[in-house]
Amino acid sequence: MNYTFHQLKIFLKVTQLKSITKAAEELHLTQPAVSIQLRNFQEQFEIPLTEVIGRQLYVTDFGTEIAKAAEKILDEVYAINYKTLAYKGQLAGRLKLSVVSTGKYIIPYFLSGFLKEHPGVELVLDVTNRSKVIESLENNEVDFSLVSVLPDQLQVERTELMPNKLYLIGYKEHELNNDAYDYNIFKELPLIYREPGSGTRQTMEKFIYKNLLPVRKKMELTSNEAVKQAVIAGLGFSIMPLIGIKNELINGELQIIKVEGFPIMSTWNLIWLKNKEFSPLADAYLNYLDQHKKQIISDKFSWYDEWGK
């Protein structure tokens, strides 16, 4: 056998994402390059590692075992690199975070300065829906998770980052009154929902039930981007986090519909398992946030309080 570190890395990413295209995107490679390396890796085994049925890629049982071994090998190689940097006095290691999908609009700003200060740190960032974020935290697969709705079933500790504001939004051609509407407006507007398991969906439904809003559910979509495009196209209205619609508001593709009692408020929290033993890297990142988060909010999110007034 003569497989390379590069092939192991590609194979592991393909098995994690179940997609050559997605693996290529995450690894910043072309799809043909990933396909060639995957084929070269497969040729060293007599038993299939993956199979394609229709257009879906599946990992065989044997492939799953090889992927586990590949992950252990890669972790050991990374550990050697980190120990070398640590011996030279540099902070090094892998910082692992899971982030709810809307959190992708804020978390980079709370990471960029830290990563620039410590070039030996490798970031592993998983952006997914809330249920998977909580699952990865519960399994202790990550150092921290970013959520706007705290989990009920886990004992966690947290540090607050910034407010999360949700507004009722509509497409640009929808005519509005200057005054704020009361809750009766929900009798007229078909609402577009996020999928179950979404933090936005949970916050939205909690508000609806608490205030007995007479909503009309129009459809259910699996991402904030899909919801935005549906609203822009005039397919319905939605309640969405302000943080994810800045560009669409500036471009006039979306508009905030003023309603009494809005915005719905929650808080972006970075959370971790209670009594978790931090690595020096994770501890350093928390200290960085404590020292810099107010300045980051002032520098990067000064626009946040201007919308929806």
PDB file of C-alpha atoms in Angstrom:
ATOM      1  CA  MET A   1       0.000   0.000   0.000  1.00  0.00           C
ATOM      2  CA  ASN A   2       1.224   3.450  -0.872  1.00  0.00           C
ATOM      3  CA  TYR A   3      -1.517   5.912  -0.004  1.00  0.00           C
ATOM      4  CA  THR A   4      -0.679   9.504   0.870  1.00  0.00           C
ATOM      5  CA  PHE A   5      -1.655  11.900   3.627  1.00  0.00           C
ATOM      6  CA  HIS A   6      -3.482  13.933   0.969  1.00  0.00           C
ATOM      7  CA  GLN A   7      -5.534  10.906  -0.113  1.00  0.00           C
ATOM      8  CA  LEU A   8      -6.481  10.100   3.478  1.00  0.00           C
ATOM      9  CA  LYS A   9      -7.647  13.670   4.004  1.00  0.00           C
ATOM     10  CA  ILE A  10      -9.746  13.645   0.830  1.00  0.00           C
ATOM     11  CA  PHE A  11     -11.255  10.214   1.537  1.00  0.00           C
ATOM     12  CA  LEU A  12     -12.230  11.201   5.089  1.00  0.00           C
ATOM     13  CA  LYS A  13     -13.889  14.407   3.897  1.00  0.00           C
ATOM     14  CA  VAL A  14     -15.850  12.549   1.200  1.00  0.00           C
ATOM     15  CA  THR A  15     -17.112  10.016   3.755  1.00  0.00           C
ATOM     16  CA  GLN A  16     -18.140  12.790   6.135  1.00  0.00           C
ATOM     17  CA  LEU A  17     -20.064  14.769   3.521  1.00  0.00           C
ATOM     18  CA  LYS A  18     -21.243  11.849   1.354  1.00  0.00           C
ATOM     19  CA  SER A  19     -20.479  14.039  -1.662  1.00  0.00           C
ATOM     20  CA  ILE A  20     -17.469  14.561  -3.918  1.00  0.00           C
ATOM     21  CA  THR A  21     -18.729  18.012  -4.890  1.00  0.00           C
ATOM     22  CA  LYS A  22     -19.114  19.196  -1.293  1.00  0.00           C
ATOM     23  CA  ALA A  23     -15.768  17.695  -0.325  1.00  0.00           C
ATOM     24  CA  ALA A  24     -14.099  19.555  -3.194  1.00  0.00           C
ATOM     25  CA  GLU A  25     -15.658  22.824  -2.045  1.00  0.00           C
ATOM     26  CA  GLU A  26     -14.540  22.413   1.565  1.00  0.00           C
ATOM     27  CA  LEU A  27     -11.027  21.351   0.579  1.00  0.00           C
ATOM     28  CA  HIS A  28     -10.752  24.130  -2.037  1.00  0.00           C
ATOM     29  CA  LEU A  29     -10.035  21.610  -4.781  1.00  0.00           C
ATOM     30  CA  THR A  30     -11.640  20.923  -8.136  1.00  0.00           C
ATOM     31  CA  GLN A  31     -14.148  18.088  -8.361  1.00  0.00           C
ATOM     32  CA  PRO A  32     -12.007  16.141 -10.906  1.00  0.00           C
ATOM     33  CA  ALA A  33      -8.993  16.398  -8.563  1.00  0.00           C
ATOM     34  CA  VAL A  34     -10.981  14.902  -5.688  1.00  0.00           C
ATOM     35  CA  SER A  35     -12.386  12.162  -7.943  1.00  0.00           C
ATOM     36  CA  ILE A  36      -8.899  11.195  -9.177  1.00  0.00           C
ATOM     37  CA  GLN A  37      -7.434  11.008  -5.663  1.00  0.00           C
ATOM     38  CA  LEU A  38     -10.442   9.028  -4.432  1.00  0.00           C
ATOM     39  CA  ARG A  39     -10.033   6.560  -7.305  1.00  0.00           C
ATOM     40  CA  ASN A  40      -6.278   6.230  -6.676  1.00  0.00           C
ATOM     41  CA  PHE A  41      -6.976   5.536  -3.005  1.00  0.00           C
ATOM     42  CA  GLN A  42      -9.665   2.957  -3.833  1.00  0.00           C
ATOM     43  CA  GLU A  43      -7.301   1.096  -6.191  1.00  0.00           C
ATOM     44  CA  GLN A  44      -5.174   0.115  -3.198  1.00  0.00           C
ATOM     45  CA  PHE A  45      -8.037  -1.941  -1.728  1.00  0.00           C
ATOM     46  CA  GLU A  46      -9.730  -4.999  -3.173  1.00  0.00           C
ATOM     47  CA  ILE A  47     -12.966  -4.238  -1.298  1.00  0.00           C
ATOM     48  CA  PRO A  48     -15.093  -1.231  -2.343  1.00  0.00           C
ATOM     49  CA  LEU A  49     -14.924   1.790  -0.028  1.00  0.00           C
ATOM     50  CA  THR A  50     -17.851   3.683  -1.541  1.00  0.00           C
ATOM     51  CA  GLU A  51     -20.650   3.034  -3.992  1.00  0.00           C
ATOM     52  CA  VAL A  52     -22.923   5.300  -5.996  1.00  0.00           C
ATOM     53  CA  ILE A  53     -26.606   4.459  -6.303  1.00  0.00           C
ATOM     54  CA  GLY A  54     -28.458   6.863  -8.555  1.00  0.00           C
ATOM     55  CA  ARG A  55     -26.699  10.122  -7.798  1.00  0.00           C
ATOM     56  CA  GLN A  56     -26.131   9.435  -4.108  1.00  0.00           C
ATOM     57  CA  LEU A  57     -22.743   8.362  -2.757  1.00  0.00           C
ATOM     58  CA  TYR A  58     -22.766   5.746   0.013  1.00  0.00           C
ATOM     59  CA  VAL A  59     -19.904   4.560   2.208  1.00  0.00           C
ATOM     60  CA  THR A  60     -19.610   0.778   2.544  1.00  0.00           C
ATOM     61  CA  ASP A  61     -19.099  -0.906   5.923  1.00  0.00           C
ATOM     62  CA  PHE A  62     -15.466  -1.497   4.975  1.00  0.00           C
ATOM     63  CA  GLY A  63     -15.144   2.118   3.877  1.00  0.00           C
ATOM     64  CA  THR A  64     -16.500   3.263   7.252  1.00  0.00           C
ATOM     65  CA  GLU A  65     -13.789   1.261   9.045  1.00  0.00           C
ATOM     66  CA  ILE A  66     -11.091   2.731   6.806  1.00  0.00           C
ATOM     67  CA  ALA A  67     -12.474   6.230   7.408  1.00  0.00           C
ATOM     68  CA  LYS A  68     -12.196   5.720  11.184  1.00  0.00           C
ATOM     69  CA  ALA A  69      -8.599   4.593  10.789  1.00  0.00           C
ATOM     70  CA  ALA A  70      -7.865   7.537   8.480  1.00  0.00           C
ATOM     71  CA  GLU A  71      -9.238   9.967  11.059  1.00  0.00           C
ATOM     72  CA  LYS A  72      -6.975   8.521  13.761  1.00  0.00           C
ATOM     73  CA  ILE A  73      -3.941   8.768  11.465  1.00  0.00           C
ATOM     74  CA  LEU A  74      -4.724  12.372  10.534  1.00  0.00           C
ATOM     75  CA  ASP A  75      -5.276  13.317  14.192  1.00  0.00           C
ATOM     76  CA  GLU A  76      -1.864  11.897  15.075  1.00  0.00           C
ATOM     77  CA  VAL A  77      -0.189  13.846  12.279  1.00  0.00           C
ATOM     78  CA  TYR A  78      -1.936  17.047  13.362  1.00  0.00           C
ATOM     79  CA  ALA A  79      -0.862  16.373  16.962  1.00  0.00           C
ATOM     80  CA  ILE A  80       2.788  16.163  15.857  1.00  0.00           C
ATOM     81  CA  ASN A  81       2.470  19.519  14.101  1.00  0.00           C
ATOM     82  CA  TYR A  82       0.781  21.142  17.098  1.00  0.00           C
ATOM     83  CA  LYS A  83       3.370  19.774  19.534  1.00  0.00           C
ATOM     84  CA  THR A  84       6.130  21.192  17.360  1.00  0.00           C
ATOM     85  CA  LEU A  85       4.538  24.637  17.422  1.00  0.00           C
ATOM     86  CA  ALA A  86       3.843  24.408  21.161  1.00  0.00           C
ATOM     87  CA  TYR A  87       7.482  23.510  21.778  1.00  0.00           C
ATOM     88  CA  LYS A  88       8.399  26.723  19.954  1.00  0.00           C
ATOM     89  CA  GLY A  89       6.118  28.667  22.302  1.00  0.00           C
ATOM     90  CA  GLN A  90       3.191  29.151  19.907  1.00  0.00           C
ATOM     91  CA  LEU A  91      -0.444  28.473  20.765  1.00  0.00           C
ATOM     92  CA  ALA A  92      -1.505  25.615  18.501  1.00  0.00           C
ATOM     93  CA  GLY A  93      -4.170  22.954  18.048  1.00  0.00           C
ATOM     94  CA  ARG A  94      -7.643  22.443  16.601  1.00  0.00           C
ATOM     95  CA  LEU A  95     -10.474  24.696  17.751  1.00  0.00           C
ATOM     96  CA  LYS A  96     -13.763  22.898  17.040  1.00  0.00           C
ATOM     97  CA  LEU A  97     -17.064  24.748  16.866  1.00  0.00           C
ATOM     98  CA  SER A  98     -20.560  23.803  15.760  1.00  0.00           C
ATOM     99  CA  VAL A  99     -22.747  26.714  14.705  1.00  0.00           C
ATOM    100  CA  VAL A 100     -26.444  26.998  13.848  1.00  0.00           C
ATOM    101  CA  SER A 101     -26.962  28.068  10.247  1.00  0.00           C
ATOM    102  CA  THR A 102     -27.847  31.710  10.963  1.00  0.00           C
ATOM    103  CA  GLY A 103     -24.789  31.967  13.195  1.00  0.00           C
ATOM    104  CA  LYS A 104     -22.566  31.923  10.125  1.00  0.00           C
ATOM    105  CA  TYR A 105     -23.325  35.635   9.756  1.00  0.00           C
ATOM    106  CA  ILE A 106     -21.680  36.514  13.085  1.00  0.00           C
ATOM    107  CA  ILE A 107     -19.197  33.847  14.210  1.00  0.00           C
ATOM    108  CA  PRO A 108     -16.443  34.717  11.656  1.00  0.00           C
ATOM    109  CA  TYR A 109     -16.087  38.167  13.228  1.00  0.00           C
ATOM    110  CA  PHE A 110     -15.568  36.634  16.664  1.00  0.00           C
ATOM    111  CA  LEU A 111     -12.878  34.302  15.289  1.00  0.00           C
ATOM    112  CA  SER A 112     -10.834  36.268  12.756  1.00  0.00           C
ATOM    113  CA  GLY A 113      -8.769  38.326  15.209  1.00  0.00           C
ATOM    114  CA  PHE A 114      -7.966  35.296  17.360  1.00  0.00           C
ATOM    115  CA  LEU A 115      -6.857  33.235  14.368  1.00  0.00           C
ATOM    116  CA  LYS A 116      -4.676  36.080  13.099  1.00  0.00           C
ATOM    117  CA  GLU A 117      -2.989  36.314  16.500  1.00  0.00           C
ATOM    118  CA  HIS A 118      -2.349  32.573  16.565  1.00  0.00           C
ATOM    119  CA  PRO A 119      -1.516  31.228  13.073  1.00  0.00           C
ATOM    120  CA  GLY A 120      -0.808  27.772  14.532  1.00  0.00           C
ATOM    121  CA  VAL A 121      -4.496  27.296  15.353  1.00  0.00           C
ATOM    122  CA  GLU A 122      -6.607  25.247  12.933  1.00  0.00           C
ATOM    123  CA  LEU A 123     -10.328  26.002  12.902  1.00  0.00           C
ATOM    124  CA  VAL A 124     -12.871  23.208  12.431  1.00  0.00           C
ATOM    125  CA  LEU A 125     -16.246  24.882  11.948  1.00  0.00           C
ATOM    126  CA  ASP A 126     -19.448  22.920  11.330  1.00  0.00           C
ATOM    127  CA  VAL A 127     -22.445  25.022  10.253  1.00  0.00           C
ATOM    128  CA  THR A 128     -25.676  23.031  10.500  1.00  0.00           C
ATOM    129  CA  ASN A 129     -29.157  23.068  12.033  1.00  0.00           C
ATOM    130  CA  ARG A 130     -29.753  23.396  15.750  1.00  0.00           C
ATOM    131  CA  SER A 131     -30.515  19.747  16.497  1.00  0.00           C
ATOM    132  CA  LYS A 132     -27.202  18.613  14.979  1.00  0.00           C
ATOM    133  CA  VAL A 133     -25.337  21.390  16.769  1.00  0.00           C
ATOM    134  CA  ILE A 134     -26.700  20.208  20.124  1.00  0.00           C
ATOM    135  CA  GLU A 135     -25.938  16.584  19.225  1.00  0.00           C
ATOM    136  CA  SER A 136     -22.276  17.376  18.495  1.00  0.00           C
ATOM    137  CA  LEU A 137     -22.021  19.275  21.780  1.00  0.00           C
ATOM    138  CA  GLU A 138     -23.666  16.461  23.743  1.00  0.00           C
ATOM    139  CA  ASN A 139     -21.242  13.942  22.220  1.00  0.00           C
ATOM    140  CA  ASN A 140     -18.323  16.201  23.222  1.00  0.00           C
ATOM    141  CA  GLU A 141     -17.209  16.412  19.593  1.00  0.00           C
ATOM    142  CA  VAL A 142     -16.666  20.193  19.746  1.00  0.00           C
ATOM    143  CA  ASP A 143     -15.205  22.737  22.134  1.00  0.00           C
ATOM    144  CA  PHE A 144     -18.035  25.236  21.750  1.00  0.00           C
ATOM    145  CA  SER A 145     -21.397  25.665  20.046  1.00  0.00           C
ATOM    146  CA  LEU A 146     -23.128  28.863  18.940  1.00  0.00           C
ATOM    147  CA  VAL A 147     -26.903  28.952  19.480  1.00  0.00           C
ATOM    148  CA  SER A 148     -29.654  31.500  20.006  1.00  0.00           C
ATOM    149  CA  VAL A 149     -31.884  29.054  21.915  1.00  0.00           C
ATOM    150  CA  LEU A 150     -30.302  27.292  24.889  1.00  0.00           C
ATOM    151  CA  PRO A 151     -30.771  23.498  25.044  1.00  0.00           C
ATOM    152  CA  ASP A 152     -33.159  22.204  27.699  1.00  0.00           C
ATOM    153  CA  GLN A 153     -31.709  18.717  27.974  1.00  0.00           C
ATOM    154  CA  LEU A 154     -28.050  19.623  28.591  1.00  0.00           C
ATOM    155  CA  GLN A 155     -26.211  21.286  31.439  1.00  0.00           C
ATOM    156  CA  VAL A 156     -24.148  23.979  29.773  1.00  0.00           C
ATOM    157  CA  GLU A 157     -22.245  27.112  30.577  1.00  0.00           C
ATOM    158  CA  ARG A 158     -22.214  30.110  28.284  1.00  0.00           C
ATOM    159  CA  THR A 159     -20.902  33.488  27.358  1.00  0.00           C
ATOM    160  CA  GLU A 160     -23.246  35.960  25.689  1.00  0.00           C
ATOM    161  CA  LEU A 161     -22.098  37.453  22.410  1.00  0.00           C
ATOM    162  CA  MET A 162     -24.844  39.763  21.100  1.00  0.00           C
ATOM    163  CA  PRO A 163     -28.630  40.142  20.739  1.00  0.00           C
ATOM    164  CA  ASN A 164     -30.570  38.243  18.096  1.00  0.00           C
ATOM    165  CA  LYS A 165     -33.529  40.162  16.623  1.00  0.00           C
ATOM    166  CA  LEU A 166     -36.249  38.593  14.501  1.00  0.00           C
ATOM    167  CA  TYR A 167     -38.611  40.643  12.337  1.00  0.00           C
ATOM    168  CA  LEU A 168     -41.558  39.967  10.088  1.00  0.00           C
ATOM    169  CA  ILE A 169     -40.304  40.460   6.535  1.00  0.00           C
ATOM    170  CA  GLY A 170     -41.922  40.739   3.113  1.00  0.00           C
ATOM    171  CA  TYR A 171     -41.026  41.257  -0.531  1.00  0.00           C
ATOM    172  CA  LYS A 172     -40.332  44.745  -1.885  1.00  0.00           C
ATOM    173  CA  GLU A 173     -43.605  45.161  -3.819  1.00  0.00           C
ATOM    174  CA  HIS A 174     -45.786  44.578  -0.762  1.00  0.00           C
ATOM    175  CA  GLU A 175     -47.497  47.870   0.162  1.00  0.00           C
ATOM    176  CA  LEU A 176     -47.152  48.908   3.796  1.00  0.00           C
ATOM    177  CA  ASN A 177     -48.764  51.387   6.138  1.00  0.00           C
ATOM    178  CA  ASN A 178     -46.502  53.814   7.952  1.00  0.00           C
ATOM    179  CA  ASP A 179     -47.857  52.770  11.341  1.00  0.00           C
ATOM    180  CA  ALA A 180     -47.115  49.444  12.997  1.00  0.00           C
ATOM    181  CA  TYR A 181     -49.653  46.679  12.408  1.00  0.00           C
ATOM    182  CA  ASP A 182     -51.313  44.728  15.185  1.00  0.00           C
ATOM    183  CA  TYR A 183     -51.338  40.930  15.316  1.00  0.00           C
ATOM    184  CA  ASN A 184     -54.372  40.716  13.006  1.00  0.00           C
ATOM    185  CA  ILE A 185     -51.985  41.145  10.078  1.00  0.00           C
ATOM    186  CA  PHE A 186     -51.095  37.461  10.483  1.00  0.00           C
ATOM    187  CA  LYS A 187     -54.595  36.534   9.327  1.00  0.00           C
ATOM    188  CA  GLU A 188     -53.708  37.943   5.902  1.00  0.00           C
ATOM    189  CA  LEU A 189     -50.091  36.896   5.407  1.00  0.00           C
ATOM    190  CA  PRO A 190     -49.080  33.328   4.478  1.00  0.00           C
ATOM    191  CA  LEU A 191     -45.979  32.458   6.532  1.00  0.00           C
ATOM    192  CA  ILE A 192     -42.943  30.515   5.383  1.00  0.00           C
ATOM    193  CA  TYR A 193     -41.358  28.372   8.098  1.00  0.00           C
ATOM    194  CA  ARG A 194     -37.913  26.891   8.648  1.00  0.00           C
ATOM    195  CA  GLU A 195     -37.737  23.122   9.155  1.00  0.00           C
ATOM    196  CA  PRO A 196     -38.266  21.457  12.571  1.00  0.00           C
ATOM    197  CA  GLY A 197     -35.024  21.510  14.567  1.00  0.00           C
ATOM    198  CA  SER A 198     -34.171  25.053  13.496  1.00  0.00           C
ATOM    199  CA  GLY A 199     -33.551  27.611  16.238  1.00  0.00           C
ATOM    200  CA  THR A 200     -35.342  30.255  14.182  1.00  0.00           C
ATOM    201  CA  ARG A 201     -38.349  27.944  13.854  1.00  0.00           C
ATOM    202  CA  GLN A 202     -38.370  27.282  17.599  1.00  0.00           C
ATOM    203  CA  THR A 203     -38.187  30.987  18.522  1.00  0.00           C
ATOM    204  CA  MET A 204     -40.850  31.846  15.951  1.00  0.00           C
ATOM    205  CA  GLU A 205     -43.278  29.132  17.114  1.00  0.00           C
ATOM    206  CA  LYS A 206     -42.789  29.981  20.786  1.00  0.00           C
ATOM    207  CA  PHE A 207     -43.754  33.595  20.048  1.00  0.00           C
ATOM    208  CA  ILE A 208     -46.746  32.543  17.938  1.00  0.00           C
ATOM    209  CA  TYR A 209     -48.107  30.190  20.604  1.00  0.00           C
ATOM    210  CA  LYS A 210     -47.502  32.625  23.438  1.00  0.00           C
ATOM    211  CA  ASN A 211     -49.420  35.393  21.673  1.00  0.00           C
ATOM    212  CA  LEU A 212     -52.036  33.123  20.022  1.00  0.00           C
ATOM    213  CA  LEU A 213     -51.249  34.568  16.606  1.00  0.00           C
ATOM    214  CA  PRO A 214     -53.697  33.571  13.837  1.00  0.00           C
ATOM    215  CA  VAL A 215     -51.009  32.402  11.419  1.00  0.00           C
ATOM    216  CA  ARG A 216     -51.411  30.757   8.017  1.00  0.00           C
ATOM    217  CA  LYS A 217     -48.577  28.330   7.287  1.00  0.00           C
ATOM    218  CA  LYS A 218     -47.685  28.490   3.604  1.00  0.00           C
ATOM    219  CA  MET A 219     -44.642  26.235   3.278  1.00  0.00           C
ATOM    220  CA  GLU A 220     -41.598  24.831   5.071  1.00  0.00           C
ATOM    221  CA  LEU A 221     -38.029  25.222   3.816  1.00  0.00           C
ATOM    222  CA  THR A 222     -34.724  23.849   5.043  1.00  0.00           C
ATOM    223  CA  SER A 223     -32.450  26.908   5.132  1.00  0.00           C
ATOM    224  CA  ASN A 224     -32.534  30.640   5.742  1.00  0.00           C
ATOM    225  CA  GLU A 225     -31.276  31.223   2.208  1.00  0.00           C
ATOM    226  CA  ALA A 226     -34.193  29.263   0.780  1.00  0.00           C
ATOM    227  CA  VAL A 227     -36.642  31.211   2.942  1.00  0.00           C
ATOM    228  CA  LYS A 228     -35.132  34.518   1.810  1.00  0.00           C
ATOM    229  CA  GLN A 229     -35.405  33.624  -1.849  1.00  0.00           C
ATOM    230  CA  ALA A 230     -39.001  32.477  -1.417  1.00  0.00           C
ATOM    231  CA  VAL A 231     -39.948  35.767   0.252  1.00  0.00           C
ATOM    232  CA  ILE A 232     -38.092  37.800  -2.386  1.00  0.00           C
ATOM    233  CA  ALA A 233     -40.055  35.922  -5.067  1.00  0.00           C
ATOM    234  CA  GLY A 234     -43.320  36.870  -3.367  1.00  0.00           C
ATOM    235  CA  LEU A 235     -44.266  33.332  -2.302  1.00  0.00           C
ATOM    236  CA  GLY A 236     -45.040  34.416   1.239  1.00  0.00           C
ATOM    237  CA  PHE A 237     -43.724  36.167   4.339  1.00  0.00           C
ATOM    238  CA  SER A 238     -41.534  35.011   7.185  1.00  0.00           C
ATOM    239  CA  ILE A 239     -40.111  35.865  10.584  1.00  0.00           C
ATOM    240  CA  MET A 240     -36.337  35.987  10.199  1.00  0.00           C
ATOM    241  CA  PRO A 241     -33.217  37.062  12.110  1.00  0.00           C
ATOM    242  CA  LEU A 242     -32.088  40.541  11.155  1.00  0.00           C
ATOM    243  CA  ILE A 243     -28.469  39.381  11.090  1.00  0.00           C
ATOM    244  CA  GLY A 244     -29.077  37.305   7.953  1.00  0.00           C
ATOM    245  CA  ILE A 245     -30.936  39.808   5.774  1.00  0.00           C
ATOM    246  CA  LYS A 246     -28.709  42.901   5.856  1.00  0.00           C
ATOM    247  CA  ASN A 247     -27.760  42.848   2.164  1.00  0.00           C
ATOM    248  CA  GLU A 248     -31.325  42.166   1.016  1.00  0.00           C
ATOM    249  CA  LEU A 249     -32.588  45.122   3.061  1.00  0.00           C
ATOM    250  CA  ILE A 250     -29.902  47.431   1.665  1.00  0.00           C
ATOM    251  CA  ASN A 251     -30.643  46.284  -1.894  1.00  0.00           C
ATOM    252  CA  GLY A 252     -34.374  46.739  -1.379  1.00  0.00           C
ATOM    253  CA  GLU A 253     -35.177  43.106  -2.118  1.00  0.00           C
ATOM    254  CA  LEU A 254     -36.794  42.664   1.300  1.00  0.00           C
ATOM    255  CA  GLN A 255     -38.516  44.992   3.718  1.00  0.00           C
ATOM    256  CA  ILE A 256     -39.315  44.851   7.411  1.00  0.00           C
ATOM    257  CA  ILE A 257     -43.011  44.912   8.228  1.00  0.00           C
ATOM    258  CA  LYS A 258     -43.488  46.808  11.467  1.00  0.00           C
ATOM    259  CA  VAL A 259     -45.692  44.897  13.897  1.00  0.00           C
ATOM    260  CA  GLU A 260     -46.477  45.721  17.525  1.00  0.00           C
ATOM    261  CA  GLY A 261     -44.387  43.579  19.866  1.00  0.00           C
ATOM    262  CA  PHE A 262     -41.587  43.060  17.354  1.00  0.00           C
ATOM    263  CA  PRO A 263     -38.705  42.406  17.126  1.00  0.00           C
ATOM    264  CA  ILE A 264     -38.659  39.034  18.837  1.00  0.00           C
ATOM    265  CA  MET A 265     -35.539  39.070  21.004  1.00  0.00           C
ATOM    266  CA  SER A 266     -33.129  36.301  21.925  1.00  0.00           C
ATOM    267  CA  THR A 267     -29.371  36.167  22.509  1.00  0.00           C
ATOM    268  CA  TRP A 268     -26.490  34.604  20.647  1.00  0.00           C
ATOM    269  CA  ASN A 269     -24.631  32.436  23.151  1.00  0.00           C
ATOM    270  CA  LEU A 270     -21.402  30.511  22.862  1.00  0.00           C
ATOM    271  CA  ILE A 271     -22.010  27.427  24.999  1.00  0.00           C
ATOM    272  CA  TRP A 272     -20.025  24.462  26.289  1.00  0.00           C
ATOM    273  CA  LEU A 273     -20.701  21.434  28.454  1.00  0.00           C
ATOM    274  CA  LYS A 274     -20.737  22.169  32.161  1.00  0.00           C
ATOM    275  CA  ASN A 275     -17.528  21.105  33.946  1.00  0.00           C
ATOM    276  CA  LYS A 276     -15.776  20.602  30.616  1.00  0.00           C
ATOM    277  CA  GLU A 277     -12.000  20.520  30.922  1.00  0.00           C
ATOM    278  CA  PHE A 278     -10.660  23.061  28.469  1.00  0.00           C
ATOM    279  CA  SER A 279      -7.541  22.655  26.421  1.00  0.00           C
ATOM    280  CA  PRO A 280      -5.115  25.616  26.638  1.00  0.00           C
ATOM    281  CA  LEU A 281      -6.377  26.621  23.187  1.00  0.00           C
ATOM    282  CA  ALA A 282     -10.065  26.633  24.150  1.00  0.00           C
ATOM    283  CA  ASP A 283      -9.264  28.515  27.354  1.00  0.00           C
ATOM    284  CA  ALA A 284      -7.307  31.105  25.376  1.00  0.00           C
ATOM    285  CA  TYR A 285     -10.225  31.606  22.992  1.00  0.00           C
ATOM    286  CA  LEU A 286     -12.661  32.254  25.849  1.00  0.00           C
ATOM    287  CA  ASN A 287     -10.248  34.802  27.314  1.00  0.00           C
ATOM    288  CA  TYR A 288      -9.996  36.452  23.908  1.00  0.00           C
ATOM    289  CA  LEU A 289     -13.794  36.780  23.707  1.00  0.00           C
ATOM    290  CA  ASP A 290     -14.024  38.263  27.187  1.00  0.00           C
ATOM    291  CA  GLN A 291     -11.486  40.914  26.253  1.00  0.00           C
ATOM    292  CA  HIS A 292     -12.601  41.738  22.703  1.00  0.00           C
ATOM    293  CA  LYS A 293     -16.288  40.961  22.133  1.00  0.00           C
ATOM    294  CA  LYS A 294     -17.535  44.457  23.014  1.00  0.00           C
ATOM    295  CA  GLN A 295     -15.099  46.023  20.557  1.00  0.00           C
ATOM    296  CA  ILE A 296     -15.991  43.473  17.861  1.00  0.00           C
ATOM    297  CA  ILE A 297     -19.699  44.292  18.234  1.00  0.00           C
ATOM    298  CA  SER A 298     -18.938  48.027  18.081  1.00  0.00           C
ATOM    299  CA  ASP A 299     -16.711  47.701  15.004  1.00  0.00           C
ATOM    300  CA  LYS A 300     -18.631  45.108  12.985  1.00  0.00           C
ATOM    301  CA  PHE A 301     -22.272  45.404  14.040  1.00  0.00           C
ATOM    302  CA  SER A 302     -22.876  49.128  14.502  1.00  0.00           C
ATOM    303  CA  TRP A 303     -25.557  48.893  11.776  1.00  0.00           C
ATOM    304  CA  TYR A 304     -27.557  46.407  13.817  1.00  0.00           C
ATOM    305  CA  ASP A 305     -29.499  48.904  15.906  1.00  0.00           C
ATOM    306  CA  GLU A 306     -30.459  51.131  12.965  1.00  0.00           C
ATOM    307  CA  TRP A 307     -32.831  48.730  11.206  1.00  0.00           C
ATOM    308  CA  GLY A 308     -36.423  48.194  12.189  1.00  0.00           C
ATOM    309  CA  LYS A 309     -36.853  51.481  14.038  1.00  0.00           C
TER     310      LYS A 309
END
